[in-house]
Short mmCIF file of C-alpha atoms in Angstrom, two decimals:
data_model
loop_
_atom_site.label_atom_id
_atom_site.label_comp_id
_atom_site.label_asym_id
_atom_site.label_seq_id
_atom_site.Cartn_x
_atom_site.Cartn_y
_atom_site.Cartn_z
CA UNK Q 12 -117.75 -112.66 55.66
CA UNK Q 13 -119.03 -109.05 56.29
CA UNK Q 14 -118.60 -107.16 59.41
CA UNK Q 15 -122.35 -106.99 60.03
CA UNK Q 16 -122.31 -110.86 60.57
CA UNK Q 17 -119.59 -110.75 63.19
CA UNK Q 18 -120.42 -110.55 67.08
CA UNK Q 19 -119.99 -107.39 68.75
CA UNK Q 20 -116.94 -108.52 70.61
CA UNK Q 21 -115.11 -109.04 67.32
CA UNK Q 22 -116.32 -105.69 65.96
CA UNK Q 23 -114.89 -103.91 69.08
CA UNK Q 24 -111.68 -105.74 68.86
CA UNK Q 25 -111.25 -104.64 65.14
CA UNK Q 26 -111.94 -101.22 66.08
CA UNK Q 27 -109.41 -101.29 68.95
CA UNK Q 28 -106.80 -102.75 66.49
CA UNK Q 29 -107.46 -99.73 64.16
CA UNK Q 30 -106.95 -97.32 66.86
CA UNK Q 31 -103.88 -98.91 68.19
CA UNK Q 32 -102.47 -98.67 64.76
CA UNK Q 33 -103.28 -95.02 64.58
CA UNK Q 34 -101.68 -94.32 67.79
CA UNK Q 35 -98.40 -95.95 66.51
CA UNK Q 36 -98.43 -93.68 63.44
CA UNK Q 37 -99.06 -90.67 65.63
CA UNK Q 38 -96.06 -91.61 67.71
CA UNK Q 39 -93.91 -92.18 64.69
CA UNK Q 40 -94.60 -88.62 63.42
CA UNK Q 41 -94.39 -86.81 66.81
CA UNK Q 42 -91.61 -84.32 67.38
CA UNK Q 43 -92.52 -83.19 70.91
CA UNK Q 44 -91.56 -85.51 73.75
CA UNK Q 45 -94.52 -84.77 75.94
CA UNK Q 46 -97.06 -85.26 73.26
CA UNK Q 47 -95.13 -88.51 72.44
CA UNK Q 48 -95.59 -89.78 76.01
CA UNK Q 49 -99.26 -88.70 75.92
CA UNK Q 50 -99.91 -90.58 72.88
CA UNK Q 51 -98.12 -93.62 74.26
CA UNK Q 52 -100.38 -93.50 77.45
CA UNK Q 53 -103.42 -93.36 75.06
CA UNK Q 54 -102.12 -96.54 73.49
CA UNK Q 55 -101.72 -98.23 76.88
CA UNK Q 56 -105.38 -97.07 77.58
CA UNK Q 57 -106.63 -98.69 74.47
CA UNK Q 58 -104.86 -101.89 75.47
CA UNK Q 59 -106.50 -101.66 78.88
CA UNK Q 60 -109.88 -101.40 77.24
CA UNK Q 61 -109.16 -104.37 74.89
CA UNK Q 62 -108.24 -106.46 77.99
CA UNK Q 63 -111.17 -105.36 79.95
CA UNK Q 64 -113.39 -106.07 76.93
CA UNK Q 65 -111.85 -109.47 76.52
CA UNK Q 66 -112.27 -110.31 80.20
CA UNK Q 67 -115.97 -109.21 80.08
CA UNK Q 68 -116.89 -111.15 77.01
CA UNK Q 69 -114.92 -114.33 77.58
CA UNK Q 70 -115.91 -114.37 81.20
CA UNK Q 71 -112.28 -114.64 82.04
CA UNK Q 72 -111.87 -112.95 85.52
CA UNK Q 73 -108.05 -113.04 85.80
CA UNK Q 74 -107.95 -110.81 82.69
CA UNK Q 75 -109.37 -108.00 84.95
CA UNK Q 76 -106.22 -108.10 86.94
CA UNK Q 77 -104.27 -108.00 83.86
CA UNK Q 78 -106.31 -104.98 82.69
CA UNK Q 79 -105.65 -103.02 85.99
CA UNK Q 80 -101.91 -103.92 85.82
CA UNK Q 81 -101.77 -102.39 82.39
CA UNK Q 82 -103.68 -99.41 83.33
CA UNK Q 83 -101.36 -98.86 86.38
CA UNK Q 84 -98.03 -99.58 84.47
CA UNK Q 85 -98.74 -98.27 81.01
CA UNK Q 86 -101.17 -95.51 81.55
CA UNK Q 87 -99.89 -94.18 84.78
CA UNK Q 88 -96.58 -95.20 86.15
CA UNK Q 89 -94.41 -95.24 83.01
CA UNK Q 90 -95.72 -92.16 81.20
CA UNK Q 91 -95.43 -90.36 84.69
CA UNK Q 92 -91.78 -91.44 85.18
CA UNK Q 93 -90.87 -90.51 81.55
CA UNK Q 94 -92.74 -87.23 81.84
CA UNK Q 95 -90.79 -86.40 85.07
CA UNK Q 96 -87.47 -87.22 83.34
CA UNK Q 97 -88.34 -84.82 80.46
CA UNK Q 98 -89.35 -82.03 82.75
CA UNK Q 99 -86.28 -82.42 84.88
CA UNK Q 100 -84.05 -82.45 81.77
CA UNK Q 101 -86.00 -79.20 80.56
CA UNK Q 102 -86.65 -80.80 77.12
CA UNK Q 103 -90.33 -80.10 77.15
CA UNK Q 104 -90.02 -77.06 75.02
CA UNK Q 105 -87.71 -78.69 72.48
CA UNK Q 106 -89.08 -79.77 69.12
CA UNK Q 107 -87.00 -82.63 67.86
CA UNK Q 108 -86.34 -82.03 64.13
CA UNK Q 109 -87.18 -85.35 62.57
CA UNK Q 110 -84.89 -85.99 59.53
CA UNK Q 111 -87.02 -86.66 56.44
CA UNK Q 112 -90.30 -87.20 58.27
CA UNK Q 113 -92.25 -87.99 55.20
CA UNK Q 114 -89.87 -90.89 54.19
CA UNK Q 115 -90.32 -92.27 57.79
CA UNK Q 116 -94.03 -92.14 57.56
CA UNK Q 117 -94.04 -93.57 54.08
CA UNK Q 118 -91.76 -96.33 55.56
CA UNK Q 119 -94.26 -96.91 58.17
CA UNK Q 120 -97.22 -97.37 55.78
CA UNK Q 121 -95.06 -99.79 53.92
CA UNK Q 122 -94.20 -101.83 57.04
CA UNK Q 123 -98.11 -102.02 57.65
CA UNK Q 124 -98.54 -103.43 54.19
CA UNK Q 125 -95.58 -105.72 54.67
CA UNK Q 126 -97.06 -107.07 57.83
CA UNK Q 127 -100.41 -107.79 56.24
CA UNK Q 128 -98.46 -109.64 53.32
CA UNK Q 129 -96.37 -111.67 55.83
CA UNK Q 130 -99.43 -112.77 57.74
CA UNK Q 131 -101.62 -113.47 54.72
CA UNK Q 132 -100.95 -117.18 54.71
CA UNK Q 133 -102.43 -117.74 58.02
CA UNK Q 134 -105.87 -116.61 56.80
CA UNK Q 135 -106.38 -120.24 55.57
CA UNK Q 136 -106.01 -121.58 59.02
CA UNK Q 137 -107.77 -118.95 61.12
CA UNK Q 138 -110.43 -116.36 61.05
CA UNK Q 139 -110.31 -112.95 59.18
CA UNK Q 140 -110.42 -111.16 62.39
CA UNK Q 141 -107.16 -112.95 63.61
CA UNK Q 142 -105.41 -111.89 60.49
CA UNK Q 143 -106.24 -108.34 60.95
CA UNK Q 144 -105.67 -108.00 64.61
CA UNK Q 145 -102.21 -109.94 64.24
CA UNK Q 146 -101.21 -107.85 61.26
CA UNK Q 147 -102.04 -104.65 63.23
CA UNK Q 148 -99.88 -105.91 66.28
CA UNK Q 149 -96.96 -106.99 64.05
CA UNK Q 150 -97.02 -103.57 62.36
CA UNK Q 151 -97.18 -101.93 65.92
CA UNK Q 152 -93.97 -103.80 66.70
CA UNK Q 153 -92.29 -102.69 63.58
CA UNK Q 154 -93.34 -99.24 63.72
CA UNK Q 155 -91.88 -99.25 67.40
CA UNK Q 156 -88.56 -100.28 66.01
CA UNK Q 157 -88.93 -97.60 63.22
CA UNK Q 158 -89.67 -95.09 65.94
CA UNK Q 159 -86.51 -96.18 67.83
CA UNK Q 160 -84.33 -95.80 64.60
CA UNK Q 161 -85.64 -92.46 63.49
CA UNK Q 162 -85.68 -90.60 66.73
CA UNK Q 163 -82.52 -89.37 68.49
CA UNK Q 164 -83.76 -88.78 72.16
CA UNK Q 165 -83.27 -91.60 74.46
CA UNK Q 166 -86.62 -91.04 75.94
CA UNK Q 167 -88.21 -91.62 72.38
CA UNK Q 168 -86.25 -94.88 72.23
CA UNK Q 169 -87.67 -95.98 75.54
CA UNK Q 170 -91.31 -95.09 74.29
CA UNK Q 171 -90.56 -97.17 71.05
CA UNK Q 172 -89.41 -100.04 72.93
CA UNK Q 173 -92.42 -100.05 75.17
CA UNK Q 174 -94.76 -99.65 72.20
CA UNK Q 175 -93.26 -102.89 70.87
CA UNK Q 176 -94.14 -104.49 74.03
CA UNK Q 177 -97.69 -103.03 73.63
CA UNK Q 178 -97.95 -104.72 70.12
CA UNK Q 179 -96.91 -108.06 71.51
CA UNK Q 180 -99.37 -107.77 74.31
CA UNK Q 181 -102.34 -106.86 71.99
CA UNK Q 182 -101.48 -109.89 69.90
CA UNK Q 183 -101.35 -112.20 72.86
CA UNK Q 184 -104.71 -110.95 74.31
CA UNK Q 185 -106.40 -111.14 70.82
CA UNK Q 186 -104.99 -114.49 69.72
CA UNK Q 187 -104.98 -116.59 72.90
CA UNK Q 188 -108.15 -115.10 74.47
CA UNK Q 189 -105.97 -114.23 77.54
CA UNK Q 190 -102.70 -115.77 78.50
CA UNK Q 191 -102.32 -117.63 81.76
CA UNK Q 192 -101.96 -115.50 84.79
CA UNK Q 193 -98.30 -116.39 85.50
CA UNK Q 194 -97.22 -115.11 82.00
CA UNK Q 195 -98.99 -111.86 82.36
CA UNK Q 196 -97.59 -111.28 85.75
CA UNK Q 197 -94.10 -112.11 84.48
CA UNK Q 198 -94.54 -109.77 81.53
CA UNK Q 199 -95.92 -106.84 83.68
CA UNK Q 200 -92.95 -107.12 85.97
CA UNK Q 201 -90.50 -107.33 83.12
CA UNK Q 202 -92.03 -104.10 81.93
CA UNK Q 203 -91.59 -102.63 85.48
CA UNK Q 204 -87.87 -103.70 85.71
CA UNK Q 205 -87.27 -102.51 82.19
CA UNK Q 206 -88.69 -99.02 83.23
CA UNK Q 207 -86.55 -98.91 86.36
CA UNK Q 208 -83.34 -99.99 84.32
CA UNK Q 209 -84.02 -97.20 81.66
CA UNK Q 210 -84.27 -94.77 84.55
CA UNK Q 211 -80.91 -95.76 85.63
CA UNK Q 212 -79.61 -95.63 82.08
CA UNK Q 213 -80.85 -92.05 81.74
CA UNK Q 214 -78.99 -90.99 84.75
CA UNK Q 215 -75.69 -92.67 83.43
CA UNK Q 216 -76.05 -91.04 79.97
CA UNK Q 217 -76.94 -87.79 81.35
CA UNK Q 218 -73.87 -87.76 83.72
CA UNK Q 219 -71.54 -88.73 81.12
CA UNK Q 220 -72.70 -86.61 78.09
CA UNK Q 221 -75.05 -84.12 79.82
CA UNK Q 222 -77.74 -84.77 77.42
CA UNK Q 223 -80.17 -87.57 76.38
CA UNK Q 224 -79.44 -87.19 72.61
CA UNK Q 225 -78.02 -90.43 71.71
CA UNK Q 226 -76.09 -88.99 68.75
CA UNK Q 227 -73.77 -87.35 71.10
CA UNK Q 228 -72.67 -90.82 72.19
CA UNK Q 229 -70.47 -90.92 69.24
CA UNK Q 230 -68.19 -88.60 71.10
CA UNK Q 231 -67.34 -91.35 73.39
CA UNK Q 232 -64.84 -93.02 70.92
CA UNK Q 233 -61.63 -93.80 72.58
CA UNK Q 234 -59.70 -92.83 69.54
CA UNK Q 235 -60.38 -89.45 68.05
CA UNK Q 236 -61.46 -89.88 64.22
CA UNK A 5 -147.61 -84.76 51.45
CA UNK A 6 -144.03 -85.79 51.21
CA UNK A 7 -143.09 -82.52 49.54
CA UNK A 8 -145.09 -80.58 52.21
CA UNK A 9 -142.95 -82.42 54.97
CA UNK A 10 -139.66 -81.56 53.03
CA UNK A 11 -140.61 -77.96 52.85
CA UNK A 12 -141.51 -78.03 56.56
CA UNK A 13 -138.19 -79.70 57.31
CA UNK A 14 -136.28 -76.97 55.49
CA UNK A 15 -138.18 -74.26 57.23
CA UNK A 16 -137.31 -75.99 60.63
CA UNK A 17 -133.73 -75.92 59.53
CA UNK A 18 -133.69 -72.21 58.80
CA UNK A 19 -135.58 -71.37 62.02
CA UNK A 20 -133.65 -73.54 64.38
CA UNK A 21 -130.24 -72.54 63.32
CA UNK A 22 -130.00 -69.15 65.24
CA UNK A 23 -131.27 -71.17 68.25
CA UNK A 24 -128.26 -73.53 67.92
CA UNK A 25 -125.82 -70.70 67.76
CA UNK A 26 -127.36 -69.06 70.80
CA UNK A 27 -127.22 -72.33 72.66
CA UNK A 28 -123.50 -72.67 71.94
CA UNK A 29 -122.84 -69.08 72.99
CA UNK A 30 -124.70 -69.62 76.21
CA UNK A 31 -122.72 -72.93 76.93
CA UNK A 32 -119.48 -71.09 76.26
CA UNK A 33 -120.36 -68.18 78.56
CA UNK A 34 -121.25 -70.45 81.34
CA UNK A 35 -117.94 -72.41 80.94
CA UNK A 36 -115.98 -69.14 81.08
CA UNK A 37 -117.56 -67.96 84.18
CA UNK A 38 -119.55 -65.21 82.25
CA UNK A 39 -122.99 -64.22 82.42
CA UNK A 40 -124.69 -65.75 79.33
CA UNK A 41 -127.03 -63.85 77.02
CA UNK A 42 -130.45 -65.43 76.27
CA UNK A 43 -130.53 -68.29 73.83
CA UNK A 44 -132.80 -66.15 71.71
CA UNK A 45 -130.25 -63.53 71.27
CA UNK A 46 -129.31 -64.27 67.81
CA UNK A 47 -132.85 -63.88 66.77
CA UNK A 48 -132.90 -60.43 68.24
CA UNK A 49 -129.58 -59.60 66.43
CA UNK A 50 -130.89 -60.71 63.09
CA UNK A 51 -134.11 -58.86 63.63
CA UNK A 52 -132.19 -55.78 64.59
CA UNK A 53 -129.93 -56.04 61.58
CA UNK A 54 -132.81 -56.45 59.10
CA UNK A 55 -134.22 -53.19 60.35
CA UNK A 56 -130.92 -51.17 59.88
CA UNK A 57 -130.18 -49.37 56.59
CA UNK A 58 -127.40 -51.20 54.76
CA UNK A 59 -124.33 -49.18 53.80
CA UNK A 60 -122.82 -50.14 50.71
CA UNK A 61 -119.48 -48.62 49.42
CA UNK A 62 -119.44 -46.58 46.19
CA UNK A 63 -116.93 -48.89 44.73
CA UNK A 64 -119.18 -51.96 45.19
CA UNK A 65 -120.41 -53.69 42.07
CA UNK A 66 -123.72 -55.54 41.61
CA UNK A 67 -121.94 -58.61 42.92
CA UNK A 68 -121.53 -57.33 46.49
CA UNK A 69 -125.26 -56.54 46.82
CA UNK A 70 -126.33 -59.81 45.15
CA UNK A 71 -123.86 -62.10 47.07
CA UNK A 72 -125.60 -62.34 50.52
CA UNK A 73 -128.82 -63.56 48.71
CA UNK A 74 -127.09 -66.08 46.67
CA UNK A 75 -125.04 -67.44 49.77
CA UNK A 76 -128.20 -67.61 51.97
CA UNK A 77 -130.28 -69.36 49.21
CA UNK A 78 -127.34 -71.89 48.34
CA UNK A 79 -126.97 -72.77 52.00
CA UNK A 80 -130.88 -73.36 52.42
CA UNK A 81 -130.81 -75.48 49.24
CA UNK A 82 -127.90 -77.45 50.85
CA UNK A 83 -130.11 -77.80 53.92
CA UNK A 84 -132.74 -79.62 51.88
CA UNK A 85 -130.48 -82.19 50.88
CA UNK A 86 -129.82 -83.23 54.55
CA UNK A 87 -132.42 -85.38 56.37
CA UNK A 88 -133.25 -83.51 59.72
CA UNK A 89 -136.20 -85.24 61.33
CA UNK A 90 -137.15 -87.82 58.55
CA UNK A 91 -135.27 -89.95 56.08
CA UNK A 92 -136.85 -90.76 52.60
CA UNK A 93 -137.94 -87.29 51.73
CA UNK A 94 -138.26 -86.37 48.01
CA UNK A 95 -135.77 -83.47 48.32
CA UNK A 96 -133.09 -85.57 49.77
CA UNK A 97 -133.74 -88.39 47.44
CA UNK A 98 -133.35 -86.30 44.35
CA UNK A 99 -129.91 -84.91 45.32
CA UNK A 100 -126.91 -86.69 46.86
CA UNK A 101 -124.11 -85.62 49.18
CA UNK A 102 -121.83 -84.44 46.38
CA UNK A 103 -124.51 -81.99 45.36
CA UNK A 104 -124.55 -80.69 49.01
CA UNK A 105 -120.76 -80.22 48.82
CA UNK A 106 -121.26 -78.44 45.58
CA UNK A 107 -123.85 -76.01 47.16
CA UNK A 108 -121.24 -75.36 49.85
CA UNK A 109 -118.44 -74.60 47.40
CA UNK A 110 -120.84 -72.43 45.39
CA UNK A 111 -121.69 -70.28 48.36
CA UNK A 112 -118.20 -70.01 49.34
CA UNK A 113 -117.07 -68.90 45.82
CA UNK A 114 -119.55 -65.99 46.10
CA UNK A 115 -118.50 -65.06 49.54
CA UNK A 116 -114.90 -64.90 48.41
CA UNK A 117 -115.76 -62.93 45.35
CA UNK A 118 -117.78 -60.50 47.69
CA UNK A 119 -114.70 -60.19 50.00
CA UNK A 120 -112.46 -59.33 46.96
CA UNK A 121 -115.06 -57.11 45.31
CA UNK A 122 -114.84 -54.08 47.59
CA UNK A 123 -111.10 -53.85 47.35
CA UNK A 124 -110.16 -53.44 50.93
CA UNK A 125 -107.09 -55.25 52.24
CA UNK A 126 -108.92 -57.32 54.84
CA UNK A 127 -111.58 -58.64 52.36
CA UNK A 128 -108.92 -59.93 49.97
CA UNK A 129 -106.82 -61.38 52.75
CA UNK A 130 -109.92 -63.10 54.26
CA UNK A 131 -110.94 -64.55 50.86
CA UNK A 132 -107.39 -65.93 50.14
CA UNK A 133 -107.26 -67.53 53.58
CA UNK A 134 -110.86 -68.99 53.20
CA UNK A 135 -109.94 -70.47 49.86
CA UNK A 136 -106.79 -71.97 51.17
CA UNK A 137 -108.48 -73.66 54.10
CA UNK A 138 -111.44 -74.93 52.10
CA UNK A 139 -109.20 -76.35 49.32
CA UNK A 140 -107.65 -78.61 52.17
CA UNK A 141 -110.84 -79.20 53.96
CA UNK A 142 -112.98 -80.38 51.03
CA UNK A 143 -110.85 -83.50 50.21
CA UNK A 144 -110.89 -84.56 53.83
CA UNK A 145 -114.63 -84.06 53.96
CA UNK A 146 -115.26 -86.02 50.71
CA UNK A 147 -112.94 -88.91 52.12
CA UNK A 148 -114.85 -89.15 55.19
CA UNK A 149 -118.36 -89.17 53.40
CA UNK A 150 -117.02 -91.61 50.77
CA UNK A 151 -116.30 -94.06 53.60
CA UNK A 152 -120.01 -93.82 54.49
CA UNK A 153 -121.11 -94.03 50.86
CA UNK A 154 -118.97 -97.15 50.25
CA UNK A 155 -120.43 -98.73 53.35
CA UNK A 156 -124.00 -98.06 52.16
CA UNK A 157 -123.11 -98.38 48.44
CA UNK A 158 -125.00 -95.27 47.68
CA UNK A 159 -124.13 -91.54 47.65
CA UNK A 160 -127.49 -90.44 48.65
CA UNK A 161 -127.68 -89.30 52.19
CA UNK A 162 -131.17 -90.41 53.00
CA UNK A 163 -130.65 -93.96 51.60
CA UNK A 164 -127.30 -94.16 53.49
CA UNK A 165 -128.84 -93.12 56.84
CA UNK A 166 -131.70 -95.55 56.39
CA UNK A 167 -129.01 -98.18 55.68
CA UNK A 168 -127.05 -97.43 58.77
CA UNK A 169 -130.39 -97.47 60.74
CA UNK A 170 -131.57 -100.74 59.62
CA UNK A 171 -128.18 -102.44 60.06
CA UNK A 172 -128.54 -101.91 63.93
CA UNK A 173 -125.66 -101.43 66.09
CA UNK A 174 -122.45 -102.35 64.26
CA UNK A 175 -119.04 -101.01 65.42
CA UNK A 176 -117.15 -100.24 62.39
CA UNK A 177 -113.53 -99.09 62.74
CA UNK A 178 -113.98 -97.09 59.47
CA UNK A 179 -116.81 -95.10 61.09
CA UNK A 180 -114.73 -94.12 64.05
CA UNK A 181 -112.09 -92.70 61.66
CA UNK A 182 -114.62 -90.94 59.41
CA UNK A 183 -116.39 -89.56 62.36
CA UNK A 184 -113.15 -87.96 63.77
CA UNK A 185 -112.13 -86.57 60.18
CA UNK A 186 -115.69 -85.21 59.80
CA UNK A 187 -115.63 -83.37 63.15
CA UNK A 188 -112.24 -81.83 62.23
CA UNK A 189 -113.51 -80.73 58.93
CA UNK A 190 -116.67 -79.29 60.40
CA UNK A 191 -114.55 -77.21 62.89
CA UNK A 192 -112.42 -75.91 59.94
CA UNK A 193 -115.34 -75.23 57.71
CA UNK A 194 -117.72 -73.50 60.05
CA UNK A 195 -114.75 -71.27 61.43
CA UNK A 196 -114.85 -72.41 65.10
CA UNK A 197 -111.85 -72.05 67.47
CA UNK A 198 -108.84 -73.84 66.66
CA UNK A 199 -108.93 -72.65 63.00
CA UNK A 200 -110.79 -69.39 63.20
CA UNK A 201 -112.51 -67.43 65.95
CA UNK A 202 -116.11 -66.38 65.23
CA UNK A 203 -116.10 -63.80 68.11
CA UNK A 204 -112.98 -61.64 67.12
CA UNK A 205 -112.22 -58.80 64.83
CA UNK A 206 -108.46 -59.01 65.26
CA UNK A 207 -107.24 -58.36 61.80
CA UNK A 208 -104.28 -60.94 62.04
CA UNK A 209 -106.39 -63.95 62.79
CA UNK A 210 -109.74 -63.61 61.36
CA UNK A 211 -110.76 -65.46 58.23
CA UNK A 212 -114.57 -65.53 57.81
CA UNK A 213 -114.99 -62.15 59.70
CA UNK A 214 -112.43 -60.51 57.30
CA UNK A 215 -114.57 -61.26 54.27
CA UNK A 216 -117.76 -59.81 55.65
CA UNK A 217 -116.29 -56.86 57.38
CA UNK A 218 -117.90 -54.54 54.93
CA UNK A 219 -121.27 -55.74 55.17
CA UNK A 220 -124.10 -54.25 57.13
CA UNK A 221 -127.83 -54.21 57.60
CA UNK A 222 -129.88 -57.03 56.06
CA UNK A 223 -126.97 -58.08 53.91
CA UNK A 224 -125.01 -58.94 57.11
CA UNK A 225 -128.14 -60.51 58.64
CA UNK A 226 -128.38 -62.96 55.70
CA UNK A 227 -124.77 -63.90 55.85
CA UNK A 228 -124.63 -64.47 59.49
CA UNK A 229 -127.73 -66.59 59.15
CA UNK A 230 -126.26 -68.71 56.41
CA UNK A 231 -123.28 -69.36 58.63
CA UNK A 232 -125.30 -70.34 61.49
CA UNK A 233 -127.28 -72.57 59.10
CA UNK A 234 -123.90 -74.10 57.84
CA UNK A 235 -123.02 -74.81 61.44
CA UNK A 236 -126.25 -76.50 62.12
CA UNK A 237 -125.85 -78.55 58.85
CA UNK A 238 -122.56 -79.98 59.81
CA UNK A 239 -124.06 -80.81 63.44
CA UNK A 240 -126.99 -82.57 61.74
CA UNK A 241 -124.59 -84.54 59.40
CA UNK A 242 -122.39 -85.75 62.19
CA UNK A 243 -125.52 -86.51 64.36
CA UNK A 244 -127.67 -88.25 61.76
CA UNK A 245 -124.95 -90.22 59.86
CA UNK A 246 -123.22 -91.75 62.84
CA UNK A 247 -125.93 -91.78 65.31
CA UNK A 248 -129.04 -91.99 63.30
CA UNK A 249 -131.27 -93.57 65.91
CA UNK A 250 -134.46 -91.64 66.50
CA UNK A 251 -134.94 -90.15 63.06
CA UNK A 252 -138.35 -90.82 61.73
CA UNK A 253 -138.85 -93.39 59.13
CA UNK A 254 -142.56 -93.02 58.51
CA UNK A 255 -144.64 -89.72 58.25
CA UNK A 256 -146.86 -90.13 61.25
CA UNK A 257 -147.29 -87.05 63.42
CA UNK A 258 -145.87 -89.10 66.48
CA UNK A 259 -142.77 -90.30 64.56
CA UNK A 260 -141.94 -86.83 63.21
CA UNK A 261 -142.41 -85.19 66.68
CA UNK A 262 -140.21 -87.82 68.17
CA UNK A 263 -137.65 -87.25 65.48
CA UNK A 264 -137.68 -83.58 65.98
CA UNK A 265 -137.16 -83.99 69.85
CA UNK A 266 -134.25 -86.49 69.33
CA UNK A 267 -132.45 -84.34 66.76
CA UNK A 268 -132.79 -81.21 69.20
CA UNK A 269 -131.38 -83.34 72.03
CA UNK A 270 -128.47 -84.57 69.84
CA UNK A 271 -127.57 -81.09 68.48
CA UNK A 272 -127.79 -79.70 72.05
CA UNK A 273 -125.33 -82.32 73.30
CA UNK A 274 -123.03 -81.79 70.40
CA UNK A 275 -123.04 -77.97 71.03
CA UNK A 276 -122.15 -78.73 74.74
CA UNK A 277 -119.04 -80.75 73.42
CA UNK A 278 -118.11 -77.90 70.87
CA UNK A 279 -118.32 -75.38 73.57
CA UNK A 280 -116.13 -77.43 75.89
CA UNK A 281 -113.66 -77.92 73.19
CA UNK A 282 -113.71 -74.27 72.32
CA UNK A 283 -112.94 -73.44 75.90
CA UNK A 284 -110.00 -75.89 76.40
CA UNK A 285 -108.27 -75.25 73.00
CA UNK A 286 -106.30 -72.32 72.02
CA UNK A 287 -106.53 -70.87 68.53
CA UNK A 288 -103.84 -72.11 66.41
CA UNK A 289 -101.50 -70.11 64.12
CA UNK A 290 -102.64 -69.88 60.59
CA UNK A 291 -99.83 -71.83 59.27
CA UNK A 292 -100.52 -74.68 61.50
CA UNK A 293 -104.09 -75.12 59.97
CA UNK A 294 -102.71 -77.13 57.11
CA UNK A 295 -101.29 -79.67 59.57
CA UNK A 296 -104.74 -79.90 61.22
CA UNK A 297 -106.45 -80.41 58.05
CA UNK A 298 -104.07 -82.80 56.70
CA UNK A 299 -104.50 -84.85 59.81
CA UNK A 300 -108.22 -84.78 59.01
CA UNK A 301 -107.47 -86.04 55.52
CA UNK A 302 -105.28 -88.77 57.02
CA UNK A 303 -108.07 -89.83 59.23
CA UNK A 304 -110.49 -89.91 56.21
CA UNK A 305 -108.00 -91.99 54.27
CA UNK A 306 -107.47 -94.37 57.21
CA UNK A 307 -111.29 -94.82 57.40
CA UNK A 308 -111.39 -95.66 53.75
CA UNK A 309 -108.49 -98.09 54.07
CA UNK A 310 -109.98 -99.75 57.14
CA UNK A 311 -113.23 -100.17 55.31
CA UNK A 312 -111.41 -101.93 52.60
CA UNK A 313 -109.02 -103.95 54.71
CA UNK A 314 -110.79 -104.69 57.99
CA UNK A 315 -114.41 -104.87 56.80
CA UNK A 316 -114.19 -106.34 53.40
CA UNK A 317 -116.09 -109.34 52.48
CA UNK A 318 -113.79 -112.18 51.77
#
């Protein structure tokens, strides 16, 4: 089936999937924290657009509420909180030297291929669009994990965690044509609680090792090596 | 009749190019709270330059004097390949997009040689920078264009544009990537702000201006005109490939007039975006340019991949 024969909603969903995948790659290669947070907010904005699009074309009104929640939480509140943290720690001028950036990017690309490979069997039971959207969201999840492994700053870890959540959210919207309202509210509050908890963790890490670089946590061994 | 319209379209290209440059300058001045010169100022500049006596160094070879004519005519030939107001013209049907990239490369080759010819430090520096940048910009541009040609399954611009036109509104992920790649390449190739500043003669940063520093009089006029033409060519490429609606498909007076109005509107809008971007963004360091262009290449590659993966027939 060619793309010209699909309806406009499906084409838009495919474009959104491609753009969400791109933002994940951008985050993976990003050394500056403020820019990382900005790209994260962009990803949240793409999710908002996708949700609003689904709400409009499926005529499903409670998805609008979900879109507004995404906008408020993932585009405004969490990026604002992380940004404030970065500015307060005076880390906005640092460039994190990413160890073997090329290898990480290549790893990201192979993760994307891997997720296509894993999800390929489902193409028999569902549409092509579903395969693409699900493969992109699985690779967003995996790229988020890779982001958490490859970066050293705690804030980058939080961004990676939140982008894993973004990938799951995208899959949920595309695959189920909108989850029940209760589930979405639950997820939104989970994210909110996670954000608050991370704020507290930042505070504790900072008071104990005076930095947000998690490699320094190795100092906390009870026994000197 | 068709050939007449093709020639007319090329003349339109050549005549309108300074107007576009003037309009961009006008928008930039407004955005930066300065008093804008008239939109027709580039015409006056060109006119003034053609009436001045060109000064040529004693060390210059024949190449230095011939180069402006070669550059200008190669750029004009490139302009014949691109459909401006109508698709399906004989000139654009006889040459494809790779020929157009070839014309650009040809003009750039002579510009770089002319920069080296006179033997000043700046000329050589500018030539080396220009060649470095173009060696990275060209693959990215071809990648973006191949995405289009794979979709339309032809490398001919006029057929590809009519393919996009007849398909109606299809939202393709690959075109989103190809569009952004082509915009980045266009900025680098035409020497606009994050890569090169067209309004400065500061020796540390200039690229295009460094090569043409020794030119004066009508030679300078031709080179300036060619670079304005190149800017317009890229603008028309972006406007007509990705938003081809309004271009004339038949040769009636009404369709052609409408096509002309629409392309002027599209170019004016693009110029406003360019002026806003140039006002907001600072010029980047020379050694950051390769990151910028490899990002453009990445986008082009992603466009190609998403064409194969997301849009392929199964």
